[in-house]
């Protein structure tokens, strides 16, 4: 009997198996996981955030003093601007708002990575500069997709899975009108700064707030007064920050800039 004839069933099986094998290998690559995570974020954003209210932009490149920076996702709405950074990670995540490095643990293996809040800070600042908007209306949001679990307490804006949507929707006080939102979208799409965007009023307001931290501010989430508070515990005790007067019902807070 011919050896080839004997092996024929094996070849037939391989022909059927090979595409599956290739698919499995592709699915296991970091490239695919990254792509899938981004797809998840985009799909849920499209389904859950009304496109008329939250204007979406993906992969926005901005100029910075030392080159350029790329933002994965930006949502521009009357309620503020949300800069989303996605982290495709699994395992356990340990980290704190002020720590430079966070840790990912998979079984017994630990990996260090840059605090994503710091990473996104650059994006937020570049956007603020380009759009000439006050810092309290630009919000940094981190979304861990890929099944990672937090093992330390995280600030509200560090989210798991698709809960970044809930965080974005928690801001309900209009701070921009539709014309302003459209103008900002146009600026980001063209990458060019529009001089008509900054009104004299806004500019003055911004300077005032920078110089005088006691200037009136409203909570971007619930509209109650924002008050300067002093941290009582932790390694930043004694530091001042903006906190919502409706605390503990509303836990919104911001750094003094
Ligand atoms: Zn509030």
GROMACS .gro file of C-alpha atoms and ligand atoms in nm:
model
  258
    1UNK     CA    1   0.000   0.000   0.000
    2UNK     CA    2   0.120   0.344  -0.092
    3UNK     CA    3   0.232   0.545   0.211
    4UNK     CA    4   0.067   0.858   0.070
    5UNK     CA    5  -0.267   0.689   0.049
    6UNK     CA    6  -0.229   0.579   0.409
    7UNK     CA    7  -0.154   0.931   0.518
    8UNK     CA    8  -0.438   1.086   0.321
    9UNK     CA    9  -0.684   1.097   0.615
   10UNK     CA   10  -0.421   1.279   0.819
   11UNK     CA   11  -0.375   1.541   0.547
   12UNK     CA   12  -0.750   1.587   0.525
   13UNK     CA   13  -0.768   1.644   0.896
   14UNK     CA   14  -0.481   1.895   0.887
   15UNK     CA   15  -0.648   2.088   0.608
   16UNK     CA   16  -0.950   2.130   0.832
   17UNK     CA   17  -0.754   2.201   1.149
   18UNK     CA   18  -0.503   2.448   1.012
   19UNK     CA   19  -0.735   2.750   0.976
   20UNK     CA   20  -0.855   2.695   1.332
   21UNK     CA   21  -0.503   2.668   1.462
   22UNK     CA   22  -0.408   2.993   1.290
   23UNK     CA   23  -0.716   3.163   1.433
   24UNK     CA   24  -0.635   3.048   1.786
   25UNK     CA   25  -0.278   3.174   1.751
   26UNK     CA   26  -0.401   3.514   1.629
   27UNK     CA   27  -0.654   3.545   1.912
   28UNK     CA   28  -0.378   3.484   2.165
   29UNK     CA   29  -0.157   3.766   2.035
   30UNK     CA   30  -0.136   4.098   2.224
   31UNK     CA   31  -0.214   4.267   1.895
   32UNK     CA   32  -0.554   4.095   1.874
   33UNK     CA   33  -0.631   4.154   2.239
   34UNK     CA   34  -0.554   4.521   2.197
   35UNK     CA   35  -0.767   4.543   1.887
   36UNK     CA   36  -1.053   4.360   2.056
   37UNK     CA   37  -1.038   4.583   2.363
   38UNK     CA   38  -1.059   4.893   2.147
   39UNK     CA   39  -1.348   4.741   1.954
   40UNK     CA   40  -1.532   4.673   2.281
   41UNK     CA   41  -1.487   5.033   2.395
   42UNK     CA   42  -1.598   5.176   2.062
   43UNK     CA   43  -1.900   4.946   2.035
   44UNK     CA   44  -2.025   5.017   2.385
   45UNK     CA   45  -1.963   5.388   2.348
   46UNK     CA   46  -2.170   5.385   2.028
   47UNK     CA   47  -2.452   5.188   2.192
   48UNK     CA   48  -2.463   5.359   2.529
   49UNK     CA   49  -2.357   5.719   2.470
   50UNK     CA   50  -2.595   5.907   2.243
   51UNK     CA   51  -2.390   6.031   1.949
   52UNK     CA   52  -2.591   6.352   1.935
   53UNK     CA   53  -2.492   6.437   2.290
   54UNK     CA   54  -2.148   6.276   2.315
   55UNK     CA   55  -1.947   6.346   2.001
   56UNK     CA   56  -1.688   6.073   1.960
   57UNK     CA   57  -1.340   6.106   1.819
   58UNK     CA   58  -1.083   5.828   1.807
   59UNK     CA   59  -0.706   5.840   1.761
   60UNK     CA   60  -0.664   6.214   1.788
   61UNK     CA   61  -0.306   6.337   1.748
   62UNK     CA   62  -0.223   6.658   1.930
   63UNK     CA   63   0.083   6.880   1.944
   64UNK     CA   64   0.263   6.906   2.275
   65UNK     CA   65   0.558   7.127   2.371
   66UNK     CA   66   0.786   6.827   2.318
   67UNK     CA   67   0.636   6.665   2.009
   68UNK     CA   68   0.298   6.503   1.961
   69UNK     CA   69   0.070   6.284   2.168
   70UNK     CA   70  -0.208   6.049   2.063
   71UNK     CA   71  -0.541   6.016   2.240
   72UNK     CA   72  -0.733   5.691   2.195
   73UNK     CA   73  -1.084   5.822   2.255
   74UNK     CA   74  -1.234   6.165   2.323
   75UNK     CA   75  -1.599   6.238   2.396
   76UNK     CA   76  -1.713   6.599   2.366
   77UNK     CA   77  -2.044   6.684   2.525
   78UNK     CA   78  -2.231   6.975   2.682
   79UNK     CA   79  -2.136   6.815   3.016
   80UNK     CA   80  -1.765   6.832   2.958
   81UNK     CA   81  -1.486   6.667   2.765
   82UNK     CA   82  -1.388   6.312   2.851
   83UNK     CA   83  -1.046   6.181   2.760
   84UNK     CA   84  -1.047   5.803   2.770
   85UNK     CA   85  -0.737   5.589   2.801
   86UNK     CA   86  -0.790   5.215   2.767
   87UNK     CA   87  -0.570   4.955   2.932
   88UNK     CA   88  -0.589   4.606   2.798
   89UNK     CA   89  -0.480   4.397   3.093
   90UNK     CA   90  -0.571   4.091   3.288
   91UNK     CA   91  -0.479   3.972   3.635
   92UNK     CA   92  -0.479   4.177   3.952
   93UNK     CA   93  -0.404   4.548   3.951
   94UNK     CA   94  -0.251   4.733   4.245
   95UNK     CA   95  -0.212   5.109   4.234
   96UNK     CA   96  -0.292   5.446   4.383
   97UNK     CA   97  -0.381   5.783   4.243
   98UNK     CA   98  -0.042   5.935   4.329
   99UNK     CA   99   0.186   5.638   4.267
  100UNK     CA  100   0.417   5.669   3.970
  101UNK     CA  101   0.412   5.296   3.901
  102UNK     CA  102   0.129   5.048   3.929
  103UNK     CA  103   0.160   4.671   3.949
  104UNK     CA  104  -0.008   4.398   3.751
  105UNK     CA  105   0.001   4.051   3.901
  106UNK     CA  106  -0.069   3.736   3.704
  107UNK     CA  107  -0.041   3.436   3.936
  108UNK     CA  108   0.300   3.481   4.095
  109UNK     CA  109   0.436   3.717   3.834
  110UNK     CA  110   0.440   4.090   3.891
  111UNK     CA  111   0.482   4.356   3.626
  112UNK     CA  112   0.521   4.729   3.677
  113UNK     CA  113   0.360   4.982   3.447
  114UNK     CA  114   0.318   5.358   3.440
  115UNK     CA  115   0.024   5.497   3.638
  116UNK     CA  116  -0.231   5.544   3.356
  117UNK     CA  117  -0.360   5.861   3.524
  118UNK     CA  118  -0.017   6.015   3.470
  119UNK     CA  119  -0.009   5.890   3.116
  120UNK     CA  120  -0.348   6.047   3.047
  121UNK     CA  121  -0.256   6.373   3.223
  122UNK     CA  122  -0.043   6.471   2.925
  123UNK     CA  123  -0.339   6.410   2.693
  124UNK     CA  124  -0.572   6.615   2.910
  125UNK     CA  125  -0.331   6.907   2.926
  126UNK     CA  126  -0.270   6.904   2.550
  127UNK     CA  127  -0.646   6.908   2.489
  128UNK     CA  128  -0.702   7.189   2.738
  129UNK     CA  129  -0.437   7.397   2.566
  130UNK     CA  130  -0.568   7.334   2.216
  131UNK     CA  131  -0.932   7.400   2.301
  132UNK     CA  132  -0.872   7.675   2.559
  133UNK     CA  133  -1.113   7.521   2.804
  134UNK     CA  134  -1.094   7.543   3.184
  135UNK     CA  135  -0.936   7.235   3.343
  136UNK     CA  136  -1.246   7.154   3.548
  137UNK     CA  137  -1.435   7.067   3.230
  138UNK     CA  138  -1.183   6.818   3.095
  139UNK     CA  139  -1.205   6.478   3.261
  140UNK     CA  140  -0.954   6.199   3.256
  141UNK     CA  141  -1.111   5.851   3.236
  142UNK     CA  142  -0.922   5.522   3.250
  143UNK     CA  143  -1.090   5.202   3.134
  144UNK     CA  144  -0.936   4.865   3.214
  145UNK     CA  145  -1.070   4.617   2.960
  146UNK     CA  146  -0.946   4.261   2.930
  147UNK     CA  147  -1.065   4.126   3.263
  148UNK     CA  148  -0.825   4.292   3.508
  149UNK     CA  149  -0.942   4.321   3.871
  150UNK     CA  150  -0.853   4.603   4.107
  151UNK     CA  151  -0.697   4.491   4.434
  152UNK     CA  152  -0.663   4.842   4.578
  153UNK     CA  153  -0.919   5.120   4.605
  154UNK     CA  154  -0.927   5.321   4.284
  155UNK     CA  155  -1.051   5.675   4.221
  156UNK     CA  156  -1.392   5.704   4.050
  157UNK     CA  157  -1.238   5.779   3.712
  158UNK     CA  158  -1.044   5.451   3.699
  159UNK     CA  159  -1.299   5.201   3.571
  160UNK     CA  160  -1.333   4.834   3.484
  161UNK     CA  161  -1.491   4.694   3.168
  162UNK     CA  162  -1.763   4.917   3.030
  163UNK     CA  163  -1.834   5.109   3.351
  164UNK     CA  164  -1.648   5.408   3.201
  165UNK     CA  165  -1.988   5.484   3.048
  166UNK     CA  166  -2.152   5.515   3.387
  167UNK     CA  167  -1.873   5.747   3.500
  168UNK     CA  168  -1.908   5.972   3.195
  169UNK     CA  169  -2.286   5.985   3.239
  170UNK     CA  170  -2.251   6.087   3.605
  171UNK     CA  171  -2.168   6.441   3.487
  172UNK     CA  172  -2.501   6.610   3.435
  173UNK     CA  173  -2.434   6.984   3.458
  174UNK     CA  174  -2.421   7.151   3.115
  175UNK     CA  175  -2.106   7.361   3.083
  176UNK     CA  176  -2.089   7.406   2.704
  177UNK     CA  177  -2.360   7.490   2.453
  178UNK     CA  178  -2.405   7.296   2.130
  179UNK     CA  179  -2.223   7.554   1.920
  180UNK     CA  180  -1.920   7.531   2.148
  181UNK     CA  181  -1.918   7.152   2.131
  182UNK     CA  182  -1.939   7.161   1.750
  183UNK     CA  183  -1.661   7.418   1.734
  184UNK     CA  184  -1.439   7.198   1.951
  185UNK     CA  185  -1.512   6.890   1.740
  186UNK     CA  186  -1.413   7.090   1.432
  187UNK     CA  187  -1.086   7.198   1.592
  188UNK     CA  188  -0.996   6.840   1.685
  189UNK     CA  189  -1.089   6.710   1.342
  190UNK     CA  190  -0.877   6.965   1.164
  191UNK     CA  191  -0.607   6.969   1.430
  192UNK     CA  192  -0.603   7.344   1.404
  193UNK     CA  193  -0.679   7.594   1.667
  194UNK     CA  194  -0.978   7.816   1.603
  195UNK     CA  195  -0.939   8.168   1.734
  196UNK     CA  196  -1.316   8.218   1.753
  197UNK     CA  197  -1.340   7.939   2.007
  198UNK     CA  198  -1.211   8.136   2.300
  199UNK     CA  199  -1.443   8.414   2.393
  200UNK     CA  200  -1.313   8.698   2.597
  201UNK     CA  201  -1.541   8.594   2.880
  202UNK     CA  202  -1.407   8.241   2.900
  203UNK     CA  203  -1.053   8.362   2.898
  204UNK     CA  204  -1.113   8.605   3.180
  205UNK     CA  205  -1.298   8.340   3.381
  206UNK     CA  206  -1.010   8.103   3.343
  207UNK     CA  207  -0.751   8.353   3.456
  208UNK     CA  208  -0.967   8.448   3.748
  209UNK     CA  209  -0.999   8.088   3.860
  210UNK     CA  210  -0.629   8.026   3.825
  211UNK     CA  211  -0.536   8.326   4.038
  212UNK     CA  212  -0.811   8.304   4.291
  213UNK     CA  213  -0.892   7.955   4.415
  214UNK     CA  214  -1.181   8.093   4.616
  215UNK     CA  215  -1.361   8.198   4.295
  216UNK     CA  216  -1.696   8.028   4.272
  217UNK     CA  217  -1.698   7.684   4.119
  218UNK     CA  218  -1.982   7.441   4.062
  219UNK     CA  219  -1.966   7.065   4.091
  220UNK     CA  220  -1.947   6.926   3.736
  221UNK     CA  221  -2.160   6.629   3.839
  222UNK     CA  222  -2.449   6.760   4.045
  223UNK     CA  223  -2.424   7.139   4.026
  224UNK     CA  224  -2.381   7.197   4.399
  225UNK     CA  225  -2.116   7.445   4.511
  226UNK     CA  226  -1.757   7.326   4.499
  227UNK     CA  227  -1.566   7.404   4.815
  228UNK     CA  228  -1.199   7.407   4.897
  229UNK     CA  229  -1.130   7.128   5.137
  230UNK     CA  230  -0.825   6.997   5.314
  231UNK     CA  231  -0.719   6.638   5.307
  232UNK     CA  232  -0.719   6.493   5.655
  233UNK     CA  233  -0.568   6.152   5.600
  234UNK     CA  234  -0.318   5.974   5.381
  235UNK     CA  235   0.022   6.082   5.263
  236UNK     CA  236  -0.126   6.398   5.110
  237UNK     CA  237  -0.282   6.516   5.436
  238UNK     CA  238  -0.291   6.893   5.456
  239UNK     CA  239  -0.321   6.934   5.079
  240UNK     CA  240  -0.611   7.139   4.948
  241UNK     CA  241  -0.858   7.026   4.683
  242UNK     CA  242  -1.200   7.109   4.541
  243UNK     CA  243  -1.475   6.892   4.687
  244UNK     CA  244  -1.850   6.886   4.633
  245UNK     CA  245  -2.056   7.045   4.910
  246UNK     CA  246  -2.311   6.763   4.868
  247UNK     CA  247  -2.057   6.515   5.004
  248UNK     CA  248  -2.105   6.227   5.092
  249UNK     CA  249  -2.401   6.205   4.848
  250UNK     CA  250  -2.173   6.328   4.570
  251UNK     CA  251  -1.804   6.241   4.586
  252UNK     CA  252  -1.683   6.458   4.299
  253UNK     CA  253  -1.349   6.627   4.358
  254UNK     CA  254  -1.072   6.796   4.166
  255UNK     CA  255  -0.718   6.909   4.229
  256UNK     CA  256  -0.647   7.278   4.275
  257UNK     CA  257  -0.457   7.376   3.965
  258LIG    ZN1  258  -2.157   6.713   4.337
   0.00000   0.00000   0.00000
